Amino acid sequence: MHNEKVMDHFQNPRNVGSIEDASAVGEAGNPADGDTIRLYLTIEEDTIVDAKIKVFGCPTAIAAASALTELIMGKPLAEALAVKNEDVSDALGGLPEGKLHCSVLAEAVLEDAISQYRGTTG
């Protein structure tokens, strides 16, 4: 089933909510398939100073989004972009093969948010 770290992030997800005047909002997933993540970022001087998530999906998707926020908070954008799905999976103590798509989704939402930010700031 789910390991202790996944269950902790699922039962007590970090940084849940939205940011009213977010610097960027990324979205990833497919509502028809079930798992979707929305990531709100506040970025100051090219550094992520706040991150919030809204997730609709399975426990592993919620855990992956929660872990992602912890991995990127306080990081410059270039460093945050270096966070890949394997890093999210590792932060959760490893994910079973059938749930790796959740960490891929976390990576995709981060890339979408940063790309949206860069598109609006030139």
mmCIF file of N, CA and C in Angstrom:
data_model
loop_
_atom_site.group_PDB
_atom_site.id
_atom_site.type_symbol
_atom_site.label_atom_id
_atom_site.label_comp_id
_atom_site.label_asym_id
_atom_site.label_seq_id
_atom_site.Cartn_x
_atom_site.Cartn_y
_atom_site.Cartn_z
ATOM 1 N N MET A 1 0.852 -1.191 0.000
ATOM 2 C CA MET A 1 0.000 0.000 0.000
ATOM 3 C C MET A 1 0.892 1.246 0.000
ATOM 4 N N HIS A 2 0.630 2.193 0.874
ATOM 5 C CA HIS A 2 1.404 3.435 0.918
ATOM 6 C C HIS A 2 2.359 3.416 2.101
ATOM 7 N N ASN A 3 3.572 3.942 1.873
ATOM 8 C CA ASN A 3 4.529 3.990 2.982
ATOM 9 C C ASN A 3 4.188 5.137 3.932
ATOM 10 N N GLU A 4 4.924 5.208 5.019
ATOM 11 C CA GLU A 4 4.656 6.180 6.086
ATOM 12 C C GLU A 4 4.767 7.633 5.603
ATOM 13 N N LYS A 5 5.769 7.922 4.773
ATOM 14 C CA LYS A 5 5.947 9.306 4.286
ATOM 15 C C LYS A 5 4.801 9.728 3.382
ATOM 16 N N VAL A 6 4.369 8.831 2.503
ATOM 17 C CA VAL A 6 3.234 9.135 1.623
ATOM 18 C C VAL A 6 1.996 9.385 2.473
ATOM 19 N N MET A 7 1.757 8.536 3.447
ATOM 20 C CA MET A 7 0.568 8.691 4.300
ATOM 21 C C MET A 7 0.620 9.993 5.102
ATOM 22 N N ASP A 8 1.806 10.360 5.573
ATOM 23 C CA ASP A 8 1.942 11.610 6.319
ATOM 24 C C ASP A 8 1.597 12.806 5.435
ATOM 25 N N HIS A 9 2.145 12.840 4.220
ATOM 26 C CA HIS A 9 1.858 13.960 3.305
ATOM 27 C C HIS A 9 0.403 13.933 2.837
ATOM 28 N N PHE A 10 -0.195 12.749 2.746
ATOM 29 C CA PHE A 10 -1.601 12.653 2.355
ATOM 30 C C PHE A 10 -2.513 13.120 3.486
ATOM 31 N N GLN A 11 -2.244 12.653 4.693
ATOM 32 C CA GLN A 11 -3.112 12.986 5.815
ATOM 33 C C GLN A 11 -2.874 14.403 6.344
ATOM 34 N N ASN A 12 -1.658 14.912 6.167
ATOM 35 C CA ASN A 12 -1.301 16.254 6.628
ATOM 36 C C ASN A 12 -0.575 17.002 5.510
ATOM 37 N N PRO A 13 -1.266 17.235 4.389
ATOM 38 C CA PRO A 13 -0.575 17.863 3.260
ATOM 39 C C PRO A 13 -0.076 19.258 3.619
ATOM 40 N N ARG A 14 1.119 19.561 3.143
ATOM 41 C CA ARG A 14 1.734 20.859 3.404
ATOM 42 C C ARG A 14 1.288 21.866 2.351
ATOM 43 N N ASN A 15 1.183 23.117 2.777
ATOM 44 C CA ASN A 15 0.990 24.248 1.863
ATOM 45 C C ASN A 15 -0.244 24.128 0.977
ATOM 46 N N VAL A 16 -1.345 23.725 1.576
ATOM 47 C CA VAL A 16 -2.605 23.610 0.849
ATOM 48 C C VAL A 16 -3.278 24.968 0.785
ATOM 49 N N GLY A 17 -3.860 25.283 -0.354
ATOM 50 C CA GLY A 17 -4.603 26.527 -0.504
ATOM 51 C C GLY A 17 -4.248 27.210 -1.795
ATOM 52 N N SER A 18 -4.550 28.488 -1.837
ATOM 53 C CA SER A 18 -4.227 29.273 -3.026
ATOM 54 C C SER A 18 -3.569 30.567 -2.569
ATOM 55 N N ILE A 19 -2.980 31.269 -3.523
ATOM 56 C CA ILE A 19 -2.360 32.564 -3.254
ATOM 57 C C ILE A 19 -3.092 33.578 -4.117
ATOM 58 N N GLU A 20 -3.726 34.548 -3.458
ATOM 59 C CA GLU A 20 -4.570 35.511 -4.174
ATOM 60 C C GLU A 20 -3.833 36.237 -5.300
ATOM 61 N N ASP A 21 -2.690 36.805 -5.011
ATOM 62 C CA ASP A 21 -1.936 37.542 -6.022
ATOM 63 C C ASP A 21 -0.688 36.762 -6.427
ATOM 64 N N ALA A 22 -0.886 35.513 -6.803
ATOM 65 C CA ALA A 22 0.235 34.643 -7.149
ATOM 66 C C ALA A 22 1.016 35.201 -8.340
ATOM 67 N N SER A 23 2.320 35.004 -8.302
ATOM 68 C CA SER A 23 3.175 35.384 -9.429
ATOM 69 C C SER A 23 2.923 34.459 -10.607
ATOM 70 N N ALA A 24 2.543 33.218 -10.309
ATOM 71 C CA ALA A 24 2.271 32.230 -11.350
ATOM 72 C C ALA A 24 1.352 31.150 -10.801
ATOM 73 N N VAL A 25 0.556 30.599 -11.705
ATOM 74 C CA VAL A 25 -0.302 29.467 -11.362
ATOM 75 C C VAL A 25 -0.108 28.420 -12.450
ATOM 76 N N GLY A 26 0.304 27.236 -12.042
ATOM 77 C CA GLY A 26 0.480 26.141 -12.994
ATOM 78 C C GLY A 26 -0.588 25.093 -12.776
ATOM 79 N N GLU A 27 -0.908 24.388 -13.854
ATOM 80 C CA GLU A 27 -1.877 23.300 -13.763
ATOM 81 C C GLU A 27 -1.349 22.105 -14.528
ATOM 82 N N ALA A 28 -1.626 20.934 -14.015
ATOM 83 C CA ALA A 28 -1.242 19.701 -14.704
ATOM 84 C C ALA A 28 -2.238 18.616 -14.336
ATOM 85 N N GLY A 29 -2.415 17.714 -15.259
ATOM 86 C CA GLY A 29 -3.309 16.592 -15.013
ATOM 87 C C GLY A 29 -4.438 16.572 -15.998
ATOM 88 N N ASN A 30 -5.296 15.611 -15.804
ATOM 89 C CA ASN A 30 -6.433 15.428 -16.681
ATOM 90 C C ASN A 30 -7.641 15.115 -15.811
ATOM 91 N N PRO A 31 -8.571 16.069 -15.706
ATOM 92 C CA PRO A 31 -9.740 15.836 -14.852
ATOM 93 C C PRO A 31 -10.494 14.552 -15.210
ATOM 94 N N ALA A 32 -10.469 14.172 -16.475
ATOM 95 C CA ALA A 32 -11.159 12.952 -16.890
ATOM 96 C C ALA A 32 -10.503 11.704 -16.295
ATOM 97 N N ASP A 33 -9.184 11.771 -16.089
ATOM 98 C CA ASP A 33 -8.459 10.633 -15.506
ATOM 99 C C ASP A 33 -8.440 10.677 -13.986
ATOM 100 N N GLY A 34 -8.738 11.831 -13.415
ATOM 101 C CA GLY A 34 -8.837 11.893 -11.966
ATOM 102 C C GLY A 34 -7.830 12.751 -11.243
ATOM 103 N N ASP A 35 -6.553 12.722 -11.596
ATOM 104 C CA ASP A 35 -5.547 13.463 -10.835
ATOM 105 C C ASP A 35 -5.242 14.806 -11.490
ATOM 106 N N THR A 36 -5.457 15.886 -10.735
ATOM 107 C CA THR A 36 -5.083 17.219 -11.215
ATOM 108 C C THR A 36 -4.450 17.997 -10.065
ATOM 109 N N ILE A 37 -3.450 18.792 -10.417
ATOM 110 C CA ILE A 37 -2.764 19.621 -9.426
ATOM 111 C C ILE A 37 -2.734 21.055 -9.944
ATOM 112 N N ARG A 38 -3.033 21.982 -9.065
ATOM 113 C CA ARG A 38 -2.840 23.412 -9.350
ATOM 114 C C ARG A 38 -1.813 23.916 -8.349
ATOM 115 N N LEU A 39 -0.778 24.585 -8.859
ATOM 116 C CA LEU A 39 0.321 25.090 -8.036
ATOM 117 C C LEU A 39 0.370 26.603 -8.143
ATOM 118 N N TYR A 40 0.308 27.265 -7.002
ATOM 119 C CA TYR A 40 0.395 28.727 -6.925
ATOM 120 C C TYR A 40 1.775 29.086 -6.388
ATOM 121 N N LEU A 41 2.438 30.021 -7.050
ATOM 122 C CA LEU A 41 3.772 30.439 -6.605
ATOM 123 C C LEU A 41 3.833 31.944 -6.395
ATOM 124 N N THR A 42 4.507 32.352 -5.341
ATOM 125 C CA THR A 42 4.913 33.737 -5.170
ATOM 126 C C THR A 42 6.420 33.748 -5.405
ATOM 127 N N ILE A 43 6.833 34.567 -6.358
ATOM 128 C CA ILE A 43 8.234 34.619 -6.762
ATOM 129 C C ILE A 43 8.732 36.042 -6.579
ATOM 130 N N GLU A 44 9.821 36.174 -5.854
ATOM 131 C CA GLU A 44 10.457 37.477 -5.651
ATOM 132 C C GLU A 44 11.926 37.339 -5.994
ATOM 133 N N GLU A 45 12.406 38.231 -6.835
ATOM 134 C CA GLU A 45 13.804 38.218 -7.263
ATOM 135 C C GLU A 45 14.218 36.832 -7.739
ATOM 136 N N ASP A 46 13.358 36.229 -8.574
ATOM 137 C CA ASP A 46 13.599 34.907 -9.168
ATOM 138 C C ASP A 46 13.761 33.781 -8.144
ATOM 139 N N THR A 47 13.177 33.970 -6.968
ATOM 140 C CA THR A 47 13.204 32.934 -5.936
ATOM 141 C C THR A 47 11.768 32.636 -5.489
ATOM 142 N N ILE A 48 11.463 31.359 -5.319
ATOM 143 C CA ILE A 48 10.130 30.962 -4.856
ATOM 144 C C ILE A 48 10.053 31.216 -3.355
ATOM 145 N N VAL A 49 9.215 32.174 -2.971
ATOM 146 C CA VAL A 49 9.089 32.510 -1.552
ATOM 147 C C VAL A 49 7.836 31.904 -0.922
ATOM 148 N N ASP A 50 6.888 31.472 -1.765
ATOM 149 C CA ASP A 50 5.706 30.794 -1.240
ATOM 150 C C ASP A 50 5.167 29.878 -2.327
ATOM 151 N N ALA A 51 4.611 28.766 -1.907
ATOM 152 C CA ALA A 51 4.005 27.799 -2.817
ATOM 153 C C ALA A 51 2.796 27.184 -2.131
ATOM 154 N N LYS A 52 1.695 27.120 -2.858
ATOM 155 C CA LYS A 52 0.471 26.502 -2.335
ATOM 156 C C LYS A 52 -0.075 25.561 -3.400
ATOM 157 N N ILE A 53 -0.806 24.561 -2.952
ATOM 158 C CA ILE A 53 -1.354 23.567 -3.869
ATOM 159 C C ILE A 53 -2.840 23.353 -3.643
ATOM 160 N N LYS A 54 -3.507 22.992 -4.722
ATOM 161 C CA LYS A 54 -4.857 22.445 -4.677
ATOM 162 C C LYS A 54 -4.806 21.190 -5.528
ATOM 163 N N VAL A 55 -5.222 20.093 -4.944
ATOM 164 C CA VAL A 55 -5.106 18.802 -5.626
ATOM 165 C C VAL A 55 -6.446 18.095 -5.614
ATOM 166 N N PHE A 56 -6.797 17.530 -6.757
ATOM 167 C CA PHE A 56 -7.935 16.631 -6.829
ATOM 168 C C PHE A 56 -7.372 15.323 -7.335
ATOM 169 N N GLY A 57 -7.364 14.303 -6.482
ATOM 170 C CA GLY A 57 -6.812 13.041 -6.941
ATOM 171 C C GLY A 57 -6.593 12.054 -5.817
ATOM 172 N N CYS A 58 -5.816 11.055 -6.141
ATOM 173 C CA CYS A 58 -5.551 9.961 -5.211
ATOM 174 C C CYS A 58 -4.596 10.405 -4.097
ATOM 175 N N PRO A 59 -4.475 9.605 -3.055
ATOM 176 C CA PRO A 59 -3.567 9.962 -1.955
ATOM 177 C C PRO A 59 -2.136 10.230 -2.420
ATOM 178 N N THR A 60 -1.651 9.479 -3.394
ATOM 179 C CA THR A 60 -0.272 9.666 -3.849
ATOM 180 C C THR A 60 -0.107 10.987 -4.578
ATOM 181 N N ALA A 61 -1.109 11.417 -5.332
ATOM 182 C CA ALA A 61 -1.044 12.722 -6.017
ATOM 183 C C ALA A 61 -0.996 13.852 -4.995
ATOM 184 N N ILE A 62 -1.797 13.739 -3.952
ATOM 185 C CA ILE A 62 -1.801 14.748 -2.888
ATOM 186 C C ILE A 62 -0.443 14.779 -2.199
ATOM 187 N N ALA A 63 0.089 13.601 -1.891
ATOM 188 C CA ALA A 63 1.395 13.512 -1.232
ATOM 189 C C ALA A 63 2.495 14.077 -2.124
ATOM 190 N N ALA A 64 2.457 13.782 -3.414
ATOM 191 C CA ALA A 64 3.489 14.260 -4.344
ATOM 192 C C ALA A 64 3.467 15.782 -4.444
ATOM 193 N N ALA A 65 2.290 16.372 -4.527
ATOM 194 C CA ALA A 65 2.184 17.834 -4.599
ATOM 195 C C ALA A 65 2.670 18.470 -3.301
ATOM 196 N N SER A 66 2.312 17.870 -2.175
ATOM 197 C CA SER A 66 2.748 18.368 -0.873
ATOM 198 C C SER A 66 4.273 18.332 -0.760
ATOM 199 N N ALA A 67 4.866 17.202 -1.135
ATOM 200 C CA ALA A 67 6.329 17.069 -1.076
ATOM 201 C C ALA A 67 7.002 18.063 -2.019
ATOM 202 N N LEU A 68 6.409 18.269 -3.182
ATOM 203 C CA LEU A 68 6.970 19.228 -4.149
ATOM 204 C C LEU A 68 7.109 20.610 -3.522
ATOM 205 N N THR A 69 6.078 21.067 -2.815
ATOM 206 C CA THR A 69 6.150 22.411 -2.226
ATOM 207 C C THR A 69 7.313 22.515 -1.248
ATOM 208 N N GLU A 70 7.551 21.448 -0.486
ATOM 209 C CA GLU A 70 8.676 21.475 0.452
ATOM 210 C C GLU A 70 10.019 21.500 -0.278
ATOM 211 N N LEU A 71 10.090 20.825 -1.413
ATOM 212 C CA LEU A 71 11.341 20.751 -2.169
ATOM 213 C C LEU A 71 11.700 22.076 -2.856
ATOM 214 N N ILE A 72 10.691 22.871 -3.210
ATOM 215 C CA ILE A 72 10.966 24.085 -4.003
ATOM 216 C C ILE A 72 10.959 25.378 -3.202
ATOM 217 N N MET A 73 10.384 25.362 -2.022
ATOM 218 C CA MET A 73 10.261 26.584 -1.224
ATOM 219 C C MET A 73 11.640 27.177 -0.928
ATOM 220 N N GLY A 74 11.797 28.465 -1.224
ATOM 221 C CA GLY A 74 13.039 29.167 -0.938
ATOM 222 C C GLY A 74 14.111 28.992 -1.998
ATOM 223 N N LYS A 75 13.806 28.260 -3.055
ATOM 224 C CA LYS A 75 14.815 28.010 -4.084
ATOM 225 C C LYS A 75 14.710 29.004 -5.241
ATOM 226 N N PRO A 76 15.864 29.375 -5.807
ATOM 227 C CA PRO A 76 15.846 30.155 -7.045
ATOM 228 C C PRO A 76 15.165 29.316 -8.138
ATOM 229 N N LEU A 77 14.578 29.987 -9.127
ATOM 230 C CA LEU A 77 13.839 29.271 -10.166
ATOM 231 C C LEU A 77 14.684 28.201 -10.853
ATOM 232 N N ALA A 78 15.932 28.506 -11.149
ATOM 233 C CA ALA A 78 16.793 27.528 -11.832
ATOM 234 C C ALA A 78 16.964 26.269 -10.993
ATOM 235 N N GLU A 79 17.118 26.437 -9.697
ATOM 236 C CA GLU A 79 17.251 25.279 -8.794
ATOM 237 C C GLU A 79 15.943 24.516 -8.689
ATOM 238 N N ALA A 80 14.843 25.254 -8.617
ATOM 239 C CA ALA A 80 13.530 24.615 -8.526
ATOM 240 C C ALA A 80 13.254 23.786 -9.778
ATOM 241 N N LEU A 81 13.627 24.313 -10.939
ATOM 242 C CA LEU A 81 13.411 23.579 -12.189
ATOM 243 C C LEU A 81 14.240 22.299 -12.258
ATOM 244 N N ALA A 82 15.284 22.218 -11.460
ATOM 245 C CA ALA A 82 16.111 21.009 -11.427
ATOM 246 C C ALA A 82 15.438 19.894 -10.628
ATOM 247 N N VAL A 83 14.360 20.229 -9.899
ATOM 248 C CA VAL A 83 13.622 19.213 -9.144
ATOM 249 C C VAL A 83 12.809 18.385 -10.141
ATOM 250 N N LYS A 84 13.084 17.107 -10.170
ATOM 251 C CA LYS A 84 12.431 16.204 -11.119
ATOM 252 C C LYS A 84 11.549 15.205 -10.385
ATOM 253 N N ASN A 85 10.792 14.449 -11.160
ATOM 254 C CA ASN A 85 9.861 13.498 -10.546
ATOM 255 C C ASN A 85 10.571 12.495 -9.638
ATOM 256 N N GLU A 86 11.806 12.135 -9.960
ATOM 257 C CA GLU A 86 12.547 11.201 -9.109
ATOM 258 C C GLU A 86 12.810 11.807 -7.730
ATOM 259 N N ASP A 87 13.056 13.139 -7.704
ATOM 260 C CA ASP A 87 13.295 13.822 -6.428
ATOM 261 C C ASP A 87 12.038 13.802 -5.559
ATOM 262 N N VAL A 88 10.886 14.000 -6.201
ATOM 263 C CA VAL A 88 9.614 13.956 -5.468
ATOM 264 C C VAL A 88 9.390 12.547 -4.927
ATOM 265 N N SER A 89 9.614 11.544 -5.763
ATOM 266 C CA SER A 89 9.458 10.161 -5.342
ATOM 267 C C SER A 89 10.412 9.839 -4.178
ATOM 268 N N ASP A 90 11.673 10.267 -4.308
ATOM 269 C CA ASP A 90 12.648 10.026 -3.235
ATOM 270 C C ASP A 90 12.234 10.697 -1.929
ATOM 271 N N ALA A 91 11.697 11.921 -2.026
ATOM 272 C CA ALA A 91 11.266 12.655 -0.831
ATOM 273 C C ALA A 91 10.138 11.916 -0.111
ATOM 274 N N LEU A 92 9.421 11.099 -0.866
ATOM 275 C CA LEU A 92 8.323 10.328 -0.285
ATOM 276 C C LEU A 92 8.742 8.901 0.063
ATOM 277 N N GLY A 93 10.027 8.644 0.029
ATOM 278 C CA GLY A 93 10.508 7.316 0.379
ATOM 279 C C GLY A 93 10.352 6.298 -0.735
ATOM 280 N N GLY A 94 10.145 6.793 -1.957
ATOM 281 C CA GLY A 94 9.975 5.903 -3.109
ATOM 282 C C GLY A 94 8.505 5.615 -3.359
ATOM 283 N N LEU A 95 8.139 5.619 -4.645
ATOM 284 C CA LEU A 95 6.758 5.323 -5.027
ATOM 285 C C LEU A 95 6.722 4.032 -5.824
ATOM 286 N N PRO A 96 5.660 3.255 -5.670
ATOM 287 C CA PRO A 96 5.541 2.052 -6.498
ATOM 288 C C PRO A 96 5.345 2.447 -7.965
ATOM 289 N N GLU A 97 5.748 1.564 -8.858
ATOM 290 C CA GLU A 97 5.698 1.857 -10.284
ATOM 291 C C GLU A 97 4.320 2.356 -10.734
ATOM 292 N N GLY A 98 3.281 1.795 -10.213
ATOM 293 C CA GLY A 98 1.927 2.179 -10.594
ATOM 294 C C GLY A 98 1.515 3.572 -10.129
ATOM 295 N N LYS A 99 2.332 4.181 -9.284
ATOM 296 C CA LYS A 99 2.011 5.515 -8.766
ATOM 297 C C LYS A 99 3.039 6.570 -9.183
ATOM 298 N N LEU A 100 4.020 6.186 -9.975
ATOM 299 C CA LEU A 100 5.050 7.147 -10.403
ATOM 300 C C LEU A 100 4.472 8.299 -11.210
ATOM 301 N N HIS A 101 3.321 8.069 -11.861
ATOM 302 C CA HIS A 101 2.706 9.156 -12.633
ATOM 303 C C HIS A 101 2.373 10.359 -11.745
ATOM 304 N N CYS A 102 2.190 10.134 -10.464
ATOM 305 C CA CYS A 102 1.884 11.236 -9.552
ATOM 306 C C CYS A 102 3.089 12.156 -9.365
ATOM 307 N N SER A 103 4.286 11.579 -9.304
ATOM 308 C CA SER A 103 5.477 12.420 -9.195
ATOM 309 C C SER A 103 5.761 13.115 -10.531
ATOM 310 N N VAL A 104 5.433 12.467 -11.636
ATOM 311 C CA VAL A 104 5.570 13.091 -12.964
ATOM 312 C C VAL A 104 4.616 14.289 -13.057
ATOM 313 N N LEU A 105 3.433 14.134 -12.518
ATOM 314 C CA LEU A 105 2.453 15.218 -12.500
ATOM 315 C C LEU A 105 2.966 16.402 -11.680
ATOM 316 N N ALA A 106 3.616 16.129 -10.564
ATOM 317 C CA ALA A 106 4.188 17.192 -9.725
ATOM 318 C C ALA A 106 5.263 17.956 -10.501
ATOM 319 N N GLU A 107 6.117 17.235 -11.201
ATOM 320 C CA GLU A 107 7.152 17.887 -12.016
ATOM 321 C C GLU A 107 6.502 18.736 -13.114
ATOM 322 N N ALA A 108 5.469 18.217 -13.745
ATOM 323 C CA ALA A 108 4.794 18.926 -14.839
ATOM 324 C C ALA A 108 4.133 20.215 -14.356
ATOM 325 N N VAL A 109 3.520 20.195 -13.176
ATOM 326 C CA VAL A 109 2.841 21.397 -12.683
ATOM 327 C C VAL A 109 3.862 22.473 -12.331
ATOM 328 N N LEU A 110 5.010 22.066 -11.821
ATOM 329 C CA LEU A 110 6.077 23.025 -11.522
ATOM 330 C C LEU A 110 6.587 23.673 -12.809
ATOM 331 N N GLU A 111 6.844 22.854 -13.815
ATOM 332 C CA GLU A 111 7.314 23.385 -15.105
ATOM 333 C C GLU A 111 6.279 24.335 -15.700
ATOM 334 N N ASP A 112 5.001 23.989 -15.589
ATOM 335 C CA ASP A 112 3.941 24.841 -16.130
ATOM 336 C C ASP A 112 3.892 26.189 -15.409
ATOM 337 N N ALA A 113 3.997 26.170 -14.100
ATOM 338 C CA ALA A 113 3.942 27.416 -13.322
ATOM 339 C C ALA A 113 5.134 28.322 -13.646
ATOM 340 N N ILE A 114 6.325 27.752 -13.693
ATOM 341 C CA ILE A 114 7.510 28.572 -13.965
ATOM 342 C C ILE A 114 7.475 29.094 -15.391
ATOM 343 N N SER A 115 7.031 28.277 -16.323
ATOM 344 C CA SER A 115 6.939 28.732 -17.702
ATOM 345 C C SER A 115 5.897 29.830 -17.840
ATOM 346 N N GLN A 116 4.810 29.721 -17.097
ATOM 347 C CA GLN A 116 3.790 30.768 -17.109
ATOM 348 C C GLN A 116 4.372 32.054 -16.520
ATOM 349 N N TYR A 117 5.139 31.940 -15.453
ATOM 350 C CA TYR A 117 5.775 33.104 -14.836
ATOM 351 C C TYR A 117 6.743 33.770 -15.813
ATOM 352 N N ARG A 118 7.563 32.980 -16.443
ATOM 353 C CA ARG A 118 8.548 33.528 -17.385
ATOM 354 C C ARG A 118 7.865 34.153 -18.592
ATOM 355 N N GLY A 119 6.723 33.609 -18.979
ATOM 356 C CA GLY A 119 5.971 34.179 -20.095
ATOM 357 C C GLY A 119 5.377 35.536 -19.762
ATOM 358 N N THR A 120 5.026 35.734 -18.491
ATOM 359 C CA THR A 120 4.417 37.004 -18.096
ATOM 360 C C THR A 120 5.449 38.039 -17.686
ATOM 361 N N THR A 121 6.667 37.584 -17.384
ATOM 362 C CA THR A 121 7.673 38.546 -16.941
ATOM 363 C C THR A 121 8.747 38.789 -17.997
ATOM 364 N N GLY A 122 8.611 38.100 -19.137
ATOM 365 C CA GLY A 122 9.572 38.292 -20.226
ATOM 366 C C GLY A 122 10.786 37.532 -19.945
#
